[in-house]
Short mmCIF file of C-alpha atoms in Angstrom, two decimals:
data_model
loop_
_atom_site.label_atom_id
_atom_site.label_comp_id
_atom_site.label_asym_id
_atom_site.label_seq_id
_atom_site.Cartn_x
_atom_site.Cartn_y
_atom_site.Cartn_z
CA MET A 1 0.00 0.00 0.00
CA SER A 2 1.41 3.38 -1.02
CA SER A 3 0.69 6.59 0.90
CA SER A 4 2.48 8.85 -1.58
CA ALA A 5 0.71 10.77 -4.31
CA PRO A 6 1.72 9.86 -7.88
CA ALA A 7 3.57 12.18 -10.21
CA TYR A 8 1.49 15.04 -11.62
CA VAL A 9 0.08 14.25 -15.07
CA PRO A 10 0.88 16.83 -17.78
CA GLY A 11 -1.81 18.23 -20.08
CA HIS A 12 -2.63 16.58 -23.39
CA GLY A 13 -4.81 19.20 -25.09
CA LEU A 14 -8.08 17.47 -24.16
CA LEU A 15 -9.98 20.77 -23.98
CA ASP A 16 -8.27 22.74 -26.74
CA GLY A 17 -10.24 25.88 -27.54
CA LYS A 18 -13.10 25.16 -25.11
CA ARG A 19 -14.91 27.72 -22.96
CA VAL A 20 -15.37 26.39 -19.42
CA VAL A 21 -17.34 27.58 -16.37
CA ILE A 22 -16.56 26.27 -12.87
CA THR A 23 -18.40 27.10 -9.65
CA ALA A 24 -16.72 27.27 -6.21
CA ALA A 25 -13.33 27.43 -7.88
CA ALA A 26 -11.31 29.98 -5.91
CA GLY A 27 -8.56 29.41 -3.39
CA ALA A 28 -8.07 25.67 -3.08
CA GLY A 29 -9.77 22.33 -3.40
CA ILE A 30 -11.28 20.45 -6.31
CA GLY A 31 -12.70 23.52 -8.06
CA GLN A 32 -9.36 25.29 -8.11
CA ALA A 33 -7.62 22.11 -9.29
CA ALA A 34 -10.21 21.73 -12.05
CA ALA A 35 -9.54 25.29 -13.21
CA VAL A 36 -5.82 24.63 -13.45
CA ARG A 37 -6.33 21.32 -15.22
CA CYS A 38 -8.71 22.85 -17.78
CA LEU A 39 -6.19 25.57 -18.57
CA GLU A 40 -3.39 23.02 -18.81
CA GLU A 41 -5.58 21.00 -21.19
CA GLY A 42 -5.83 23.97 -23.55
CA ALA A 43 -9.14 25.64 -22.62
CA ALA A 44 -9.39 28.99 -24.39
CA LEU A 45 -11.31 30.51 -21.47
CA VAL A 46 -12.04 29.41 -17.91
CA VAL A 47 -14.62 31.42 -15.97
CA LEU A 48 -14.58 30.92 -12.21
CA GLY A 49 -17.41 31.65 -9.81
CA ASP A 50 -17.14 31.72 -6.02
CA THR A 51 -18.73 33.48 -3.06
CA HIS A 52 -15.39 34.80 -1.77
CA ALA A 53 -14.38 37.97 -3.64
CA GLY A 54 -10.92 38.11 -2.08
CA ARG A 55 -10.01 34.56 -2.98
CA LEU A 56 -11.40 35.10 -6.48
CA ALA A 57 -9.16 38.10 -7.01
CA GLU A 58 -6.12 36.18 -5.83
CA THR A 59 -7.01 33.22 -8.04
CA GLN A 60 -7.56 35.40 -11.11
CA SER A 61 -4.19 37.07 -10.57
CA GLU A 62 -2.37 33.78 -10.01
CA LEU A 63 -3.90 31.92 -12.95
CA GLY A 64 -3.76 34.96 -15.19
CA ASP A 65 -0.03 35.32 -14.57
CA ARG A 66 0.50 31.63 -15.21
CA PHE A 67 -1.75 31.03 -18.22
CA GLY A 68 -2.55 34.47 -19.61
CA ALA A 69 -4.99 37.05 -18.31
CA ASP A 70 -7.19 36.73 -21.40
CA ARG A 71 -7.90 33.07 -20.56
CA VAL A 72 -9.25 33.62 -17.01
CA ARG A 73 -12.35 35.49 -15.86
CA THR A 74 -14.01 35.55 -12.45
CA ALA A 75 -17.30 36.65 -10.91
CA VAL A 76 -18.73 36.49 -7.43
CA CYS A 77 -21.45 33.86 -7.65
CA ASP A 78 -23.66 32.33 -4.96
CA VAL A 79 -25.43 29.38 -6.58
CA THR A 80 -28.47 29.98 -4.38
CA VAL A 81 -29.05 33.30 -6.19
CA GLU A 82 -30.35 32.82 -9.73
CA ASP A 83 -29.33 36.29 -10.91
CA GLN A 84 -25.72 35.63 -9.89
CA VAL A 85 -25.71 32.33 -11.76
CA ALA A 86 -27.01 34.16 -14.85
CA ALA A 87 -24.33 36.85 -14.52
CA LEU A 88 -21.60 34.20 -14.32
CA LEU A 89 -22.86 32.57 -17.51
CA ASP A 90 -23.21 35.96 -19.22
CA LEU A 91 -19.53 36.57 -18.51
CA ALA A 92 -18.63 33.20 -20.00
CA GLU A 93 -20.72 33.80 -23.13
CA ASP A 94 -19.09 37.15 -23.87
CA GLY A 95 -17.24 36.06 -27.00
CA GLY A 96 -18.70 32.62 -27.63
CA ALA A 97 -20.87 29.75 -26.45
CA ILE A 98 -20.17 27.75 -23.30
CA ASP A 99 -18.72 24.30 -24.00
CA VAL A 100 -18.27 22.91 -20.49
CA MET A 101 -19.85 23.60 -17.09
CA ILE A 102 -18.42 22.06 -13.92
CA ASN A 103 -20.87 22.32 -11.02
CA ASN A 104 -18.56 22.07 -8.05
CA ALA A 105 -20.33 24.23 -5.44
CA GLY A 106 -21.40 22.41 -2.31
CA LEU A 107 -21.77 22.88 1.42
CA GLY A 108 -21.36 20.34 4.21
CA GLY A 109 -21.29 20.26 7.98
CA SER A 110 -21.38 17.75 10.81
CA VAL A 111 -24.47 17.41 12.97
CA SER A 112 -26.66 14.54 14.12
CA ILE A 113 -30.23 14.37 12.81
CA LEU A 114 -31.27 14.50 16.47
CA ASP A 115 -29.78 17.98 16.75
CA MET A 116 -30.18 19.22 13.19
CA THR A 117 -32.36 22.29 12.65
CA ASP A 118 -34.53 22.97 9.62
CA GLU A 119 -32.20 25.86 8.79
CA GLN A 120 -29.12 23.60 8.77
CA TRP A 121 -30.89 21.08 6.56
CA ASP A 122 -32.27 23.69 4.18
CA ARG A 123 -28.94 25.50 3.76
CA VAL A 124 -27.02 22.37 2.73
CA ILE A 125 -29.78 21.23 0.38
CA ASP A 126 -30.10 24.70 -1.17
CA VAL A 127 -26.40 25.08 -1.95
CA THR A 128 -25.45 21.49 -2.76
CA LEU A 129 -28.51 20.09 -4.52
CA THR A 130 -30.75 22.99 -5.56
CA GLY A 131 -27.70 25.08 -6.50
CA THR A 132 -26.59 22.33 -8.86
CA PHE A 133 -30.11 22.24 -10.32
CA ARG A 134 -30.11 26.02 -10.86
CA CYS A 135 -26.80 25.87 -12.70
CA LEU A 136 -27.85 22.83 -14.75
CA ARG A 137 -31.07 24.50 -15.83
CA ALA A 138 -29.43 27.84 -16.64
CA VAL A 139 -26.50 26.48 -18.64
CA GLY A 140 -28.64 23.79 -20.29
CA ARG A 141 -31.02 26.41 -21.68
CA ARG A 142 -28.10 28.39 -23.05
CA MET A 143 -26.45 25.37 -24.63
CA VAL A 144 -29.72 24.41 -26.31
CA ALA A 145 -30.22 27.96 -27.60
CA ALA A 146 -26.66 28.07 -28.94
CA GLY A 147 -26.96 24.64 -30.54
CA THR A 148 -23.72 23.47 -28.93
CA ALA A 149 -23.05 19.87 -27.95
CA GLY A 150 -22.00 20.95 -24.49
CA VAL A 151 -20.87 18.94 -21.50
CA ILE A 152 -21.86 19.32 -17.84
CA VAL A 153 -19.94 17.69 -14.99
CA ASN A 154 -21.40 17.65 -11.48
CA ASN A 155 -19.52 17.01 -8.24
CA ALA A 156 -21.25 14.40 -6.07
CA SER A 157 -19.69 12.33 -3.26
CA VAL A 158 -19.40 8.73 -2.14
CA ILE A 159 -21.41 9.86 0.90
CA GLY A 160 -24.38 9.74 -1.46
CA TRP A 161 -23.87 5.96 -1.47
CA ARG A 162 -22.27 5.23 1.90
CA ALA A 163 -23.50 6.11 5.37
CA GLN A 164 -21.45 8.40 7.59
CA VAL A 165 -22.35 9.71 11.02
CA GLU A 166 -23.64 13.30 11.27
CA GLN A 167 -23.84 13.71 7.49
CA ALA A 168 -27.54 13.16 6.75
CA HIS A 169 -28.13 16.54 5.06
CA TYR A 170 -24.96 16.33 2.97
CA ALA A 171 -25.56 12.68 2.08
CA ALA A 172 -29.12 13.42 1.00
CA ALA A 173 -27.95 16.37 -1.10
CA LYS A 174 -25.19 14.41 -2.83
CA ALA A 175 -27.46 11.43 -3.49
CA GLY A 176 -29.81 13.97 -5.02
CA VAL A 177 -27.01 15.29 -7.24
CA MET A 178 -26.49 11.74 -8.52
CA ALA A 179 -30.18 11.29 -9.34
CA LEU A 180 -30.35 14.78 -10.83
CA THR A 181 -27.38 13.94 -13.06
CA ARG A 182 -29.08 10.84 -14.44
CA SER A 183 -32.40 12.60 -15.06
CA ALA A 184 -30.81 15.70 -16.60
CA ALA A 185 -28.82 13.46 -18.94
CA MET A 186 -32.05 12.06 -20.36
CA ASP A 187 -33.62 15.51 -20.74
CA PHE A 188 -30.54 16.95 -22.43
CA ALA A 189 -29.56 13.99 -24.64
CA PRO A 190 -31.88 14.96 -27.55
CA HIS A 191 -29.93 18.23 -27.74
CA GLY A 192 -26.53 16.51 -27.85
CA ILE A 193 -25.62 17.69 -24.34
CA ARG A 194 -23.92 15.22 -22.00
CA VAL A 195 -24.29 15.27 -18.19
CA ASN A 196 -22.12 13.18 -15.87
CA ALA A 197 -20.82 13.38 -12.31
CA VAL A 198 -17.77 12.48 -10.27
CA SER A 199 -18.16 10.98 -6.82
CA PRO A 200 -14.98 11.53 -4.77
CA SER A 201 -14.33 9.84 -1.46
CA LEU A 202 -11.66 11.86 0.33
CA ALA A 203 -9.74 14.68 -1.36
CA MET A 204 -7.36 16.65 0.85
CA HIS A 205 -7.21 20.44 0.77
CA PRO A 206 -6.82 23.26 3.33
CA PHE A 207 -10.56 23.93 3.70
CA LEU A 208 -11.21 20.31 4.66
CA GLU A 209 -8.44 20.41 7.25
CA LYS A 210 -10.03 23.47 8.85
CA VAL A 211 -13.43 21.83 9.38
CA THR A 212 -12.35 18.24 10.14
CA SER A 213 -10.52 16.98 13.19
CA PRO A 214 -7.12 15.31 12.69
CA GLU A 215 -8.51 12.17 14.31
CA LEU A 216 -11.39 11.88 11.82
CA LEU A 217 -9.11 12.59 8.87
CA GLU A 218 -6.81 9.76 9.93
CA GLN A 219 -9.80 7.42 10.26
CA LEU A 220 -11.01 8.36 6.78
CA LYS A 221 -7.54 7.91 5.28
CA ALA A 222 -7.29 4.47 6.87
CA ARG A 223 -10.42 3.40 4.95
CA GLU A 224 -8.76 4.19 1.63
CA ALA A 225 -6.97 1.37 -0.17
CA PHE A 226 -3.88 3.53 -0.73
CA GLY A 227 -3.88 4.80 2.85
CA ARG A 228 -4.10 8.43 1.76
CA ALA A 229 -6.54 11.05 0.57
CA ALA A 230 -6.74 11.91 -3.11
CA GLU A 231 -5.01 15.01 -4.31
CA PRO A 232 -7.61 17.49 -5.65
CA TRP A 233 -6.00 17.28 -9.11
CA GLU A 234 -6.64 13.53 -9.17
CA VAL A 235 -10.36 14.27 -8.95
CA ALA A 236 -10.00 17.10 -11.47
CA ASN A 237 -8.38 14.67 -13.93
CA VAL A 238 -11.59 12.64 -14.02
CA MET A 239 -13.65 15.80 -14.46
CA VAL A 240 -11.50 16.72 -17.45
CA PHE A 241 -11.95 13.23 -18.90
CA LEU A 242 -15.73 13.55 -18.59
CA ALA A 243 -15.59 17.03 -20.15
CA SER A 244 -13.51 15.81 -23.08
CA ALA A 245 -14.26 13.91 -26.28
CA TYR A 246 -12.68 10.81 -24.72
CA SER A 247 -15.98 10.23 -22.88
CA SER A 248 -18.21 11.00 -25.88
CA TYR A 249 -20.56 8.04 -25.31
CA MET A 250 -20.97 8.62 -21.58
CA THR A 251 -23.96 10.44 -20.15
CA GLY A 252 -25.95 10.02 -16.96
CA GLU A 253 -22.98 8.31 -15.32
CA VAL A 254 -21.66 8.82 -11.79
CA VAL A 255 -17.97 7.93 -11.69
CA ALA A 256 -16.47 7.14 -8.29
CA VAL A 257 -13.05 8.72 -7.73
CA SER A 258 -12.19 6.58 -4.77
CA SER A 259 -9.92 3.91 -3.36
CA GLN A 260 -12.25 3.39 -0.44
CA HIS A 261 -13.18 -0.11 0.59
CA PRO A 262 -16.35 -0.99 2.54
#
């Protein structure tokens, strides 16, 4: 069993010339890794949405310096606010149609059902599940209107399949994202639009470390076959695969990015 991450995989031009939108993509984590990977894979434009203006500005500066300022745009976007979702997509469509949308925004938390309030439940469902629905609906309508064979990739979680203590709201939301993915794929297929999802188990990044105890993180790592968490870019690699022509026959699929055993 290896606890070391593998060597970073270089880009292969899988998204050459594509226009990509990613939610919750500033600062760190899977969304940020997906933005980097898309740029490395040749995306002509990557538009990032996030609720944190400061982190967005830092991310735009960093990625702009690295890949070219004309290839990176950002907008403050809360996926629970439909007008902000529309503004993010407007920014992406300034100059051409959207090819790829990665719905990465989600919200978790740890609380027993016995102590959970309606407000805690509603907030996680609104961001994680309904937010994904809002983005799917908005970008799907635009892709249909533009006549583009676009691709949508949603971020689910293995918690949608596997029980974990104090995660009922998050598990329900992520299971909903899986079902939403399958249903949206059927609605969008006549228009040539593909919809798939990734389902990561444990991906390590600074935000996760802030909200999870070291003891729980070690327990979760021990459940993984490789004895480690995934690097965010390892999850992003699968997102890029699903966004690319290499997965042209796949739609309505939920792909586990996991080494977790029962």
